[in-house]
Every structure is written in C-alpha cells, then in structure tokens.
Amino acid sequence: QVQLVESGGGLVQPGGSLRLSCTASGSIFSINSMGWYRQAPGKQRELVATITSGGSTNYADSVKGRFTISRDNAKNTVWLQMNTLKPEDTAVYYCKAVRLAGPDLRPLYYWGQGTQVTVSS
C-alpha cells in the first residue's frame, strides 16, 4: 500500500502563486510515476501534470508554462508549483501515484485525499 498526503492548497488571487506538495509513505520502493490531477465542481477529474521516477514530465495544455512539477525521490515527495493562477484553476487537486507490482509489473493506482485550490479576487 501507498499513502499520499497533500498540502499547500488555499485561497489566492488571480495572478498569484501556490505550491502543492505530496509525500508518499508505505510501499514506495516501486513507485513509478506521480502526478497531480484536479476536479472542479460538476466536471470530471483531469490530468494536470505527471512526472516519472526518471524525471520525465507531462503537462495539460491548459497549465503549460504556468505550472511546474518536480520530484525528490529521496524524500518521496512531489511538488506542483503553480504560477499565474486563473479562476479556472479552481478545483480540488489530487496527488496520484502509480506503483508497479508483482512479477508482471501490473500498475496499481493510489490517490491522496485532495487539497482545495481557490483562485478568486
């Protein structure tokens, strides 16, 4: 099992910045990728950014150039630096980890509890 604990959400004005963090514990030795997803009211959960254990990153088009995902494998922590925030970034942000398990390396998915980000003046 993998436990994920997120922090860093809050209320910020448009144009402001926030930094989210997610720390993993438990069976962390086989975590492959980690990432951030978000879900706004009435909408489906969507990918924000992901990063592999090797450092390869992927971003949603809507956040490219504004958000940066980073990871410290030694600290089992992933961060999401969010700059130039917009009202449409308002959502609950969830951390996700993918662990490869078993001899066939099947992927197992773990989610954090979510942290609210509100962008409003």
Tab-separated table of N, CA, C and O in Angstrom:
chain	number	residue	atom	x	y	z
A	1	GLN	N	0.836	-1.198	0.000
A	1	GLN	CA	0.000	0.000	0.000
A	1	GLN	C	0.869	1.246	0.000
A	1	GLN	O	1.998	1.243	0.463
A	2	VAL	N	0.315	2.285	-0.550
A	2	VAL	CA	0.968	3.593	-0.578
A	2	VAL	C	-0.001	4.622	-0.018
A	2	VAL	O	-1.176	4.651	-0.389
A	3	GLN	N	0.490	5.432	0.895
A	3	GLN	CA	-0.317	6.525	1.435
A	3	GLN	C	0.251	7.840	0.909
A	3	GLN	O	1.468	8.043	0.883
A	4	LEU	N	-0.650	8.721	0.505
A	4	LEU	CA	-0.267	10.020	-0.039
A	4	LEU	C	-0.890	11.118	0.801
A	4	LEU	O	-2.099	11.097	1.053
A	5	VAL	N	-0.069	12.064	1.213
A	5	VAL	CA	-0.559	13.190	1.996
A	5	VAL	C	-0.214	14.480	1.268
A	5	VAL	O	0.964	14.755	0.992
A	6	GLU	N	-1.253	15.258	0.951
A	6	GLU	CA	-1.066	16.508	0.217
A	6	GLU	C	-1.167	17.694	1.155
A	6	GLU	O	-1.818	17.634	2.198
A	7	SER	N	-0.550	18.779	0.743
A	7	SER	CA	-0.678	20.040	1.475
A	7	SER	C	-0.389	21.194	0.532
A	7	SER	O	0.139	20.987	-0.568
A	8	GLY	N	-0.753	22.399	0.972
A	8	GLY	CA	-0.394	23.589	0.209
A	8	GLY	C	-1.530	24.299	-0.487
A	8	GLY	O	-1.317	25.353	-1.087
A	9	GLY	N	-2.728	23.741	-0.438
A	9	GLY	CA	-3.843	24.421	-1.081
A	9	GLY	C	-4.262	25.662	-0.310
A	9	GLY	O	-3.755	25.948	0.766
A	10	GLY	N	-5.188	26.407	-0.905
A	10	GLY	CA	-5.678	27.604	-0.239
A	10	GLY	C	-6.351	28.550	-1.197
A	10	GLY	O	-6.666	28.191	-2.335
A	11	LEU	N	-6.570	29.764	-0.712
A	11	LEU	CA	-7.211	30.820	-1.495
A	11	LEU	C	-6.137	31.788	-1.984
A	11	LEU	O	-5.301	32.257	-1.195
A	12	VAL	N	-6.180	32.089	-3.261
A	12	VAL	CA	-5.194	33.015	-3.832
A	12	VAL	C	-5.886	33.887	-4.867
A	12	VAL	O	-6.868	33.460	-5.494
A	13	GLN	N	-5.387	35.082	-5.037
A	13	GLN	CA	-5.953	35.985	-6.037
A	13	GLN	C	-5.458	35.617	-7.434
A	13	GLN	O	-4.383	35.015	-7.576
A	14	PRO	N	-6.238	35.964	-8.453
A	14	PRO	CA	-5.766	35.726	-9.825
A	14	PRO	C	-4.391	36.345	-10.053
A	14	PRO	O	-4.118	37.461	-9.597
A	15	GLY	N	-3.536	35.582	-10.727
A	15	GLY	CA	-2.171	36.018	-10.951
A	15	GLY	C	-1.202	35.588	-9.870
A	15	GLY	O	0.018	35.743	-10.035
A	16	GLY	N	-1.734	35.057	-8.795
A	16	GLY	CA	-0.895	34.635	-7.687
A	16	GLY	C	-0.301	33.251	-7.884
A	16	GLY	O	-0.469	32.626	-8.933
A	17	SER	N	0.386	32.783	-6.846
A	17	SER	CA	1.079	31.501	-6.904
A	17	SER	C	0.764	30.655	-5.674
A	17	SER	O	0.469	31.190	-4.596
A	18	LEU	N	0.823	29.356	-5.864
A	18	LEU	CA	0.717	28.383	-4.779
A	18	LEU	C	1.652	27.231	-5.096
A	18	LEU	O	1.938	26.945	-6.268
A	19	ARG	N	2.075	26.556	-4.030
A	19	ARG	CA	2.898	25.368	-4.210
A	19	ARG	C	2.273	24.224	-3.437
A	19	ARG	O	2.113	24.297	-2.219
A	20	LEU	N	1.921	23.175	-4.162
A	20	LEU	CA	1.363	21.979	-3.553
A	20	LEU	C	2.471	20.956	-3.343
A	20	LEU	O	3.398	20.868	-4.141
A	21	SER	N	2.345	20.186	-2.275
A	21	SER	CA	3.282	19.102	-2.038
A	21	SER	C	2.523	17.823	-1.729
A	21	SER	O	1.408	17.858	-1.220
A	22	CYS	N	3.145	16.715	-2.054
A	22	CYS	CA	2.560	15.396	-1.814
A	22	CYS	C	3.678	14.457	-1.393
A	22	CYS	O	4.651	14.289	-2.138
A	23	THR	N	3.538	13.875	-0.215
A	23	THR	CA	4.547	12.955	0.296
A	23	THR	C	3.977	11.556	0.375
A	23	THR	O	2.869	11.362	0.901
A	24	ALA	N	4.725	10.608	-0.139
A	24	ALA	CA	4.298	9.216	-0.154
A	24	ALA	C	4.968	8.440	0.969
A	24	ALA	O	6.111	8.699	1.332
A	25	SER	N	4.226	7.491	1.504
A	25	SER	CA	4.769	6.580	2.509
A	25	SER	C	4.202	5.191	2.246
A	25	SER	O	3.241	5.024	1.495
A	26	GLY	N	4.798	4.196	2.885
A	26	GLY	CA	4.347	2.825	2.675
A	26	GLY	C	5.242	2.115	1.676
A	26	GLY	O	6.461	2.244	1.730
A	27	SER	N	4.646	1.416	0.751
A	27	SER	CA	5.396	0.633	-0.238
A	27	SER	C	5.865	1.527	-1.379
A	27	SER	O	5.402	1.430	-2.519
A	28	ILE	N	6.813	2.381	-1.059
A	28	ILE	CA	7.231	3.412	-2.005
A	28	ILE	C	8.331	2.964	-2.944
A	28	ILE	O	8.636	3.641	-3.918
A	29	PHE	N	8.900	1.797	-2.670
A	29	PHE	CA	10.099	1.404	-3.402
A	29	PHE	C	9.817	1.138	-4.868
A	29	PHE	O	10.723	1.176	-5.695
A	30	SER	N	8.571	0.855	-5.208
A	30	SER	CA	8.273	0.541	-6.602
A	30	SER	C	7.339	1.560	-7.246
A	30	SER	O	6.672	1.262	-8.232
A	31	ILE	N	7.321	2.771	-6.673
A	31	ILE	CA	6.522	3.831	-7.300
A	31	ILE	C	7.198	4.240	-8.594
A	31	ILE	O	8.382	4.554	-8.623
A	32	ASN	N	6.437	4.254	-9.657
A	32	ASN	CA	6.975	4.619	-10.954
A	32	ASN	C	6.733	6.098	-11.237
A	32	ASN	O	7.663	6.888	-11.302
A	33	SER	N	5.491	6.465	-11.380
A	33	SER	CA	5.202	7.866	-11.664
A	33	SER	C	4.305	8.457	-10.586
A	33	SER	O	3.587	7.738	-9.893
A	34	MET	N	4.384	9.756	-10.459
A	34	MET	CA	3.499	10.510	-9.565
A	34	MET	C	2.955	11.693	-10.342
A	34	MET	O	3.554	12.130	-11.328
A	35	GLY	N	1.847	12.194	-9.872
A	35	GLY	CA	1.276	13.304	-10.616
A	35	GLY	C	0.178	14.008	-9.860
A	35	GLY	O	-0.172	13.635	-8.743
A	36	TRP	N	-0.322	15.041	-10.498
A	36	TRP	CA	-1.407	15.839	-9.950
A	36	TRP	C	-2.578	15.850	-10.922
A	36	TRP	O	-2.389	16.003	-12.133
A	37	TYR	N	-3.743	15.686	-10.367
A	37	TYR	CA	-4.987	15.773	-11.111
A	37	TYR	C	-5.872	16.770	-10.385
A	37	TYR	O	-5.642	17.080	-9.227
A	38	ARG	N	-6.883	17.269	-11.066
A	38	ARG	CA	-7.796	18.193	-10.403
A	38	ARG	C	-9.224	17.938	-10.849
A	38	ARG	O	-9.469	17.424	-11.944
A	39	GLN	N	-10.143	18.326	-9.978
A	39	GLN	CA	-11.561	18.161	-10.283
A	39	GLN	C	-12.309	19.389	-9.823
A	39	GLN	O	-12.332	19.701	-8.624
A	40	ALA	N	-12.889	20.086	-10.779
A	40	ALA	CA	-13.710	21.254	-10.473
A	40	ALA	C	-15.156	20.808	-10.287
A	40	ALA	O	-15.552	19.749	-10.788
A	41	PRO	N	-15.967	21.600	-9.597
A	41	PRO	CA	-17.374	21.223	-9.373
A	41	PRO	C	-18.094	20.963	-10.690
A	41	PRO	O	-18.021	21.764	-11.627
A	42	GLY	N	-18.763	19.834	-10.761
A	42	GLY	CA	-19.531	19.494	-11.949
A	42	GLY	C	-18.712	19.008	-13.121
A	42	GLY	O	-19.252	18.783	-14.213
A	43	LYS	N	-17.411	18.832	-12.928
A	43	LYS	CA	-16.551	18.390	-14.020
A	43	LYS	C	-15.838	17.100	-13.656
A	43	LYS	O	-15.743	16.742	-12.491
A	44	GLN	N	-15.325	16.422	-14.681
A	44	GLN	CA	-14.569	15.203	-14.443
A	44	GLN	C	-13.163	15.536	-13.962
A	44	GLN	O	-12.632	16.616	-14.236
A	45	ARG	N	-12.579	14.588	-13.258
A	45	ARG	CA	-11.198	14.741	-12.844
A	45	ARG	C	-10.306	14.740	-14.081
A	45	ARG	O	-10.483	13.927	-14.985
A	46	GLU	N	-9.337	15.655	-14.089
A	46	GLU	CA	-8.460	15.773	-15.249
A	46	GLU	C	-6.999	15.824	-14.839
A	46	GLU	O	-6.658	16.262	-13.738
A	47	LEU	N	-6.156	15.396	-15.756
A	47	LEU	CA	-4.720	15.422	-15.521
A	47	LEU	C	-4.224	16.862	-15.514
A	47	LEU	O	-4.643	17.683	-16.334
A	48	VAL	N	-3.317	17.136	-14.576
A	48	VAL	CA	-2.641	18.432	-14.549
A	48	VAL	C	-1.189	18.241	-14.992
A	48	VAL	O	-0.728	18.877	-15.930
A	49	ALA	N	-0.476	17.355	-14.300
A	49	ALA	CA	0.918	17.115	-14.618
A	49	ALA	C	1.357	15.799	-14.002
A	49	ALA	O	0.852	15.412	-12.946
A	50	THR	N	2.296	15.126	-14.663
A	50	THR	CA	2.864	13.898	-14.133
A	50	THR	C	4.384	13.939	-14.272
A	50	THR	O	4.922	14.679	-15.109
A	51	ILE	N	5.040	13.127	-13.461
A	51	ILE	CA	6.499	13.027	-13.529
A	51	ILE	C	6.885	11.589	-13.192
A	51	ILE	O	6.362	10.995	-12.253
A	52	THR	N	7.798	11.033	-13.988
A	52	THR	CA	8.248	9.669	-13.744
A	52	THR	C	9.415	9.677	-12.761
A	52	THR	O	9.965	10.734	-12.427
A	53	SER	N	9.804	8.484	-12.325
A	53	SER	CA	10.938	8.382	-11.415
A	53	SER	C	12.217	8.870	-12.083
A	53	SER	O	13.152	9.304	-11.401
A	54	GLY	N	12.236	8.835	-13.401
A	54	GLY	CA	13.413	9.323	-14.137
A	54	GLY	C	13.376	10.803	-14.437
A	54	GLY	O	14.337	11.353	-14.977
A	55	GLY	N	12.258	11.456	-14.086
A	55	GLY	CA	12.171	12.896	-14.264
A	55	GLY	C	11.448	13.372	-15.498
A	55	GLY	O	11.342	14.585	-15.739
A	56	SER	N	10.920	12.471	-16.300
A	56	SER	CA	10.155	12.888	-17.476
A	56	SER	C	8.820	13.459	-17.043
A	56	SER	O	8.141	12.889	-16.188
A	57	THR	N	8.459	14.581	-17.640
A	57	THR	CA	7.238	15.281	-17.230
A	57	THR	C	6.233	15.377	-18.366
A	57	THR	O	6.591	15.307	-19.550
A	58	ASN	N	4.977	15.549	-17.970
A	58	ASN	CA	3.889	15.720	-18.918
A	58	ASN	C	2.910	16.710	-18.307
A	58	ASN	O	2.612	16.621	-17.110
A	59	TYR	N	2.412	17.647	-19.116
A	59	TYR	CA	1.517	18.686	-18.615
A	59	TYR	C	0.263	18.787	-19.478
A	59	TYR	O	0.309	18.575	-20.695
A	60	ALA	N	-0.825	19.144	-18.840
A	60	ALA	CA	-2.014	19.509	-19.597
A	60	ALA	C	-1.726	20.817	-20.333
A	60	ALA	O	-1.005	21.683	-19.820
A	61	ASP	N	-2.305	20.952	-21.507
A	61	ASP	CA	-2.071	22.168	-22.292
A	61	ASP	C	-2.474	23.426	-21.523
A	61	ASP	O	-1.846	24.478	-21.659
A	62	SER	N	-3.500	23.317	-20.703
A	62	SER	CA	-4.028	24.483	-20.003
A	62	SER	C	-3.080	25.031	-18.942
A	62	SER	O	-3.261	26.158	-18.479
A	63	VAL	N	-2.093	24.243	-18.538
A	63	VAL	CA	-1.182	24.692	-17.485
A	63	VAL	C	0.260	24.845	-17.957
A	63	VAL	O	1.107	25.303	-17.194
A	64	LYS	N	0.534	24.469	-19.182
A	64	LYS	CA	1.900	24.571	-19.698
A	64	LYS	C	2.393	26.007	-19.623
A	64	LYS	O	1.690	26.936	-19.992
A	65	GLY	N	3.611	26.161	-19.132
A	65	GLY	CA	4.190	27.486	-18.992
A	65	GLY	C	3.835	28.187	-17.699
A	65	GLY	O	4.423	29.222	-17.365
A	66	ARG	N	2.862	27.648	-16.969
A	66	ARG	CA	2.459	28.264	-15.696
A	66	ARG	C	2.745	27.353	-14.500
A	66	ARG	O	3.078	27.823	-13.417
A	67	PHE	N	2.593	26.047	-14.687
A	67	PHE	CA	2.797	25.090	-13.607
A	67	PHE	C	4.075	24.303	-13.858
A	67	PHE	O	4.435	24.015	-15.005
A	68	THR	N	4.729	23.924	-12.766
A	68	THR	CA	5.925	23.094	-12.853
A	68	THR	C	5.834	21.979	-11.828
A	68	THR	O	5.626	22.237	-10.640
A	69	ILE	N	6.006	20.749	-12.295
A	69	ILE	CA	6.019	19.598	-11.400
A	69	ILE	C	7.465	19.189	-11.173
A	69	ILE	O	8.297	19.218	-12.092
A	70	SER	N	7.771	18.835	-9.939
A	70	SER	CA	9.118	18.380	-9.605
A	70	SER	C	9.012	17.271	-8.563
A	70	SER	O	7.970	17.094	-7.917
A	71	ARG	N	10.125	16.571	-8.378
A	71	ARG	CA	10.079	15.380	-7.536
A	71	ARG	C	11.424	15.170	-6.872
A	71	ARG	O	12.471	15.380	-7.493
A	72	ASP	N	11.385	14.742	-5.635
A	72	ASP	CA	12.585	14.344	-4.903
A	72	ASP	C	12.383	12.890	-4.506
A	72	ASP	O	11.632	12.601	-3.573
A	73	ASN	N	13.025	11.976	-5.208
A	73	ASN	CA	12.830	10.552	-4.939
A	73	ASN	C	13.305	10.177	-3.537
A	73	ASN	O	12.717	9.301	-2.884
A	74	ALA	N	14.354	10.823	-3.052
A	74	ALA	CA	14.879	10.514	-1.723
A	74	ALA	C	13.889	10.894	-0.628
A	74	ALA	O	13.827	10.249	0.421
A	75	LYS	N	13.116	11.959	-0.880
A	75	LYS	CA	12.129	12.419	0.106
A	75	LYS	C	10.735	11.884	-0.200
A	75	LYS	O	9.785	12.194	0.524
A	76	ASN	N	10.619	11.132	-1.304
A	76	ASN	CA	9.317	10.577	-1.697
A	76	ASN	C	8.255	11.661	-1.808
A	76	ASN	O	7.100	11.474	-1.397
A	77	THR	N	8.662	12.782	-2.333
A	77	THR	CA	7.787	13.944	-2.391
A	77	THR	C	7.742	14.502	-3.812
A	77	THR	O	8.762	14.511	-4.509
A	78	VAL	N	6.556	14.927	-4.196
A	78	VAL	CA	6.373	15.604	-5.472
A	78	VAL	C	5.718	16.951	-5.191
A	78	VAL	O	4.870	17.070	-4.288
A	79	TRP	N	6.123	17.957	-5.928
A	79	TRP	CA	5.586	19.302	-5.765
A	79	TRP	C	4.935	19.775	-7.063
A	79	TRP	O	5.323	19.327	-8.156
A	80	LEU	N	4.007	20.687	-6.908
A	80	LEU	CA	3.424	21.357	-8.064
A	80	LEU	C	3.478	22.854	-7.791
A	80	LEU	O	2.755	23.361	-6.929
A	81	GLN	N	4.363	23.534	-8.490
A	81	GLN	CA	4.463	24.982	-8.384
A	81	GLN	C	3.498	25.591	-9.388
A	81	GLN	O	3.609	25.340	-10.595
A	82	MET	N	2.550	26.355	-8.899
A	82	MET	CA	1.509	26.930	-9.741
A	82	MET	C	1.658	28.451	-9.744
A	82	MET	O	1.528	29.087	-8.697
A	83	ASN	N	1.953	29.002	-10.893
A	83	ASN	CA	2.118	30.448	-11.053
A	83	ASN	C	1.046	30.993	-11.984
A	83	ASN	O	0.422	30.249	-12.736
A	84	THR	N	0.875	32.301	-11.925
A	84	THR	CA	-0.091	32.983	-12.778
A	84	THR	C	-1.446	32.274	-12.738
A	84	THR	O	-2.050	31.931	-13.767
A	85	LEU	N	-1.916	32.020	-11.556
A	85	LEU	CA	-3.159	31.276	-11.383
A	85	LEU	C	-4.349	32.042	-11.922
A	85	LEU	O	-4.409	33.283	-11.848
A	86	LYS	N	-5.298	31.283	-12.456
A	86	LYS	CA	-6.510	31.838	-13.033
A	86	LYS	C	-7.726	31.283	-12.287
A	86	LYS	O	-7.646	30.189	-11.697
A	87	PRO	N	-8.851	31.967	-12.334
A	87	PRO	CA	-10.063	31.446	-11.678
A	87	PRO	C	-10.414	30.042	-12.168
A	87	PRO	O	-10.913	29.221	-11.371
A	88	GLU	N	-10.153	29.741	-13.414
A	88	GLU	CA	-10.477	28.405	-13.927
A	88	GLU	C	-9.554	27.316	-13.400
A	88	GLU	O	-9.783	26.129	-13.678
A	89	ASP	N	-8.532	27.683	-12.653
A	89	ASP	CA	-7.700	26.687	-11.979
A	89	ASP	C	-8.325	26.224	-10.660
A	89	ASP	O	-7.811	25.297	-10.021
A	90	THR	N	-9.397	26.855	-10.269
A	90	THR	CA	-10.074	26.478	-9.033
A	90	THR	C	-10.581	25.050	-9.109
A	90	THR	O	-11.298	24.677	-10.046
A	91	ALA	N	-10.174	24.238	-8.145
A	91	ALA	CA	-10.535	22.819	-8.138
A	91	ALA	C	-9.962	22.172	-6.884
A	91	ALA	O	-9.172	22.785	-6.161
A	92	VAL	N	-10.368	20.938	-6.659
A	92	VAL	CA	-9.686	20.099	-5.682
A	92	VAL	C	-8.559	19.387	-6.429
A	92	VAL	O	-8.794	18.766	-7.471
A	93	TYR	N	-7.362	19.506	-5.916
A	93	TYR	CA	-6.189	18.916	-6.540
A	93	TYR	C	-5.819	17.630	-5.806
A	93	TYR	O	-5.681	17.621	-4.578
A	94	TYR	N	-5.648	16.572	-6.568
A	94	TYR	CA	-5.343	15.252	-6.028
A	94	TYR	C	-3.965	14.786	-6.495
A	94	TYR	O	-3.610	14.927	-7.663
A	95	CYS	N	-3.235	14.204	-5.578
A	95	CYS	CA	-1.972	13.560	-5.890
A	95	CYS	C	-2.250	12.093	-6.240
A	95	CYS	O	-3.101	11.456	-5.610
A	96	LYS	N	-1.530	11.597	-7.224
A	96	LYS	CA	-1.685	10.208	-7.652
A	96	LYS	C	-0.320	9.565	-7.782
A	96	LYS	O	0.633	10.182	-8.245
A	97	ALA	N	-0.235	8.313	-7.352
A	97	ALA	CA	1.000	7.548	-7.513
A	97	ALA	C	0.683	6.249	-8.224
A	97	ALA	O	-0.385	5.651	-8.001
A	98	VAL	N	1.595	5.834	-9.076
A	98	VAL	CA	1.460	4.572	-9.789
A	98	VAL	C	2.601	3.659	-9.341
A	98	VAL	O	3.771	4.022	-9.478
A	99	ARG	N	2.215	2.525	-8.787
A	99	ARG	CA	3.217	1.560	-8.320
A	99	ARG	C	3.125	0.317	-9.172
A	99	ARG	O	2.029	-0.178	-9.447
A	100	LEU	N	4.279	-0.175	-9.586
A	100	LEU	CA	4.322	-1.394	-10.384
A	100	LEU	C	4.517	-2.572	-9.448
A	100	LEU	O	5.476	-2.606	-8.676
A	101	ALA	N	3.611	-3.538	-9.491
A	101	ALA	CA	3.618	-4.628	-8.526
A	101	ALA	C	3.634	-5.979	-9.223
A	101	ALA	O	3.115	-6.143	-10.335
A	102	GLY	N	4.212	-6.950	-8.508
A	102	GLY	CA	4.184	-8.313	-8.993
A	102	GLY	C	5.184	-8.572	-10.098
A	102	GLY	O	5.784	-7.652	-10.656
A	103	PRO	N	5.351	-9.860	-10.425
A	103	PRO	CA	6.323	-10.211	-11.480
A	103	PRO	C	5.941	-9.674	-12.840
A	103	PRO	O	6.808	-9.493	-13.704
A	104	ASP	N	4.655	-9.386	-13.015
A	104	ASP	CA	4.219	-8.843	-14.302
A	104	ASP	C	4.153	-7.327	-14.309
A	104	ASP	O	3.706	-6.721	-15.285
A	105	LEU	N	4.612	-6.702	-13.213
A	105	LEU	CA	4.679	-5.238	-13.096
A	105	LEU	C	3.339	-4.574	-13.434
A	105	LEU	O	3.279	-3.593	-14.171
A	106	ARG	N	2.275	-5.110	-12.874
A	106	ARG	CA	0.979	-4.502	-13.142
A	106	ARG	C	0.874	-3.196	-12.365
A	106	ARG	O	1.365	-3.085	-11.240
A	107	PRO	N	0.259	-2.183	-12.958
A	107	PRO	CA	0.166	-0.876	-12.288
A	107	PRO	C	-0.949	-0.842	-11.241
A	107	PRO	O	-2.059	-1.288	-11.488
A	108	LEU	N	-0.622	-0.313	-10.090
A	108	LEU	CA	-1.581	-0.060	-9.030
A	108	LEU	C	-1.635	1.445	-8.804
A	108	LEU	O	-0.608	2.112	-8.816
A	109	TYR	N	-2.840	1.966	-8.603
A	109	TYR	CA	-3.032	3.406	-8.524
A	109	TYR	C	-3.450	3.810	-7.120
A	109	TYR	O	-4.314	3.187	-6.514
A	110	TYR	N	-2.855	4.886	-6.630
A	110	TYR	CA	-3.156	5.391	-5.301
A	110	TYR	C	-3.431	6.891	-5.403
A	110	TYR	O	-2.783	7.605	-6.172
A	111	TRP	N	-4.382	7.337	-4.570
A	111	TRP	CA	-4.784	8.737	-4.585
A	111	TRP	C	-4.679	9.341	-3.192
A	111	TRP	O	-4.924	8.671	-2.202
A	112	GLY	N	-4.346	10.623	-3.168
A	112	GLY	CA	-4.405	11.369	-1.928
A	112	GLY	C	-5.825	11.830	-1.651
A	112	GLY	O	-6.739	11.595	-2.444
A	113	GLN	N	-5.998	12.531	-0.542
A	113	GLN	CA	-7.333	12.944	-0.119
A	113	GLN	C	-7.793	14.217	-0.816
A	113	GLN	O	-8.966	14.555	-0.775
A	114	GLY	N	-6.884	14.918	-1.449
A	114	GLY	CA	-7.218	16.142	-2.170
A	114	GLY	C	-6.994	17.386	-1.337
A	114	GLY	O	-7.122	17.373	-0.112
A	115	THR	N	-6.657	18.468	-2.019
A	115	THR	CA	-6.489	19.760	-1.363
A	115	THR	C	-7.155	20.820	-2.243
A	115	THR	O	-6.975	20.831	-3.460
A	116	GLN	N	-7.908	21.705	-1.604
A	116	GLN	CA	-8.684	22.698	-2.341
A	116	GLN	C	-7.803	23.872	-2.748
A	116	GLN	O	-7.076	24.441	-1.927
A	117	VAL	N	-7.908	24.236	-4.012
A	117	VAL	CA	-7.271	25.447	-4.518
A	117	VAL	C	-8.375	26.350	-5.056
A	117	VAL	O	-9.155	25.938	-5.919
A	118	THR	N	-8.453	27.558	-4.531
A	118	THR	CA	-9.463	28.523	-4.970
A	118	THR	C	-8.764	29.791	-5.441
A	118	THR	O	-7.979	30.386	-4.693
A	119	VAL	N	-9.044	30.161	-6.669
A	119	VAL	CA	-8.461	31.368	-7.251
A	119	VAL	C	-9.589	32.373	-7.441
A	119	VAL	O	-10.469	32.199	-8.281
A	120	SER	N	-9.562	33.407	-6.624
A	120	SER	CA	-10.657	34.369	-6.645
A	120	SER	C	-10.180	35.696	-6.068
A	120	SER	O	-9.339	35.729	-5.173
A	121	SER	N	-10.761	36.766	-6.579
A	121	SER	CA	-10.463	38.083	-6.035
A	121	SER	C	-11.496	38.468	-4.992
A	121	SER	O	-11.395	39.549	-4.384
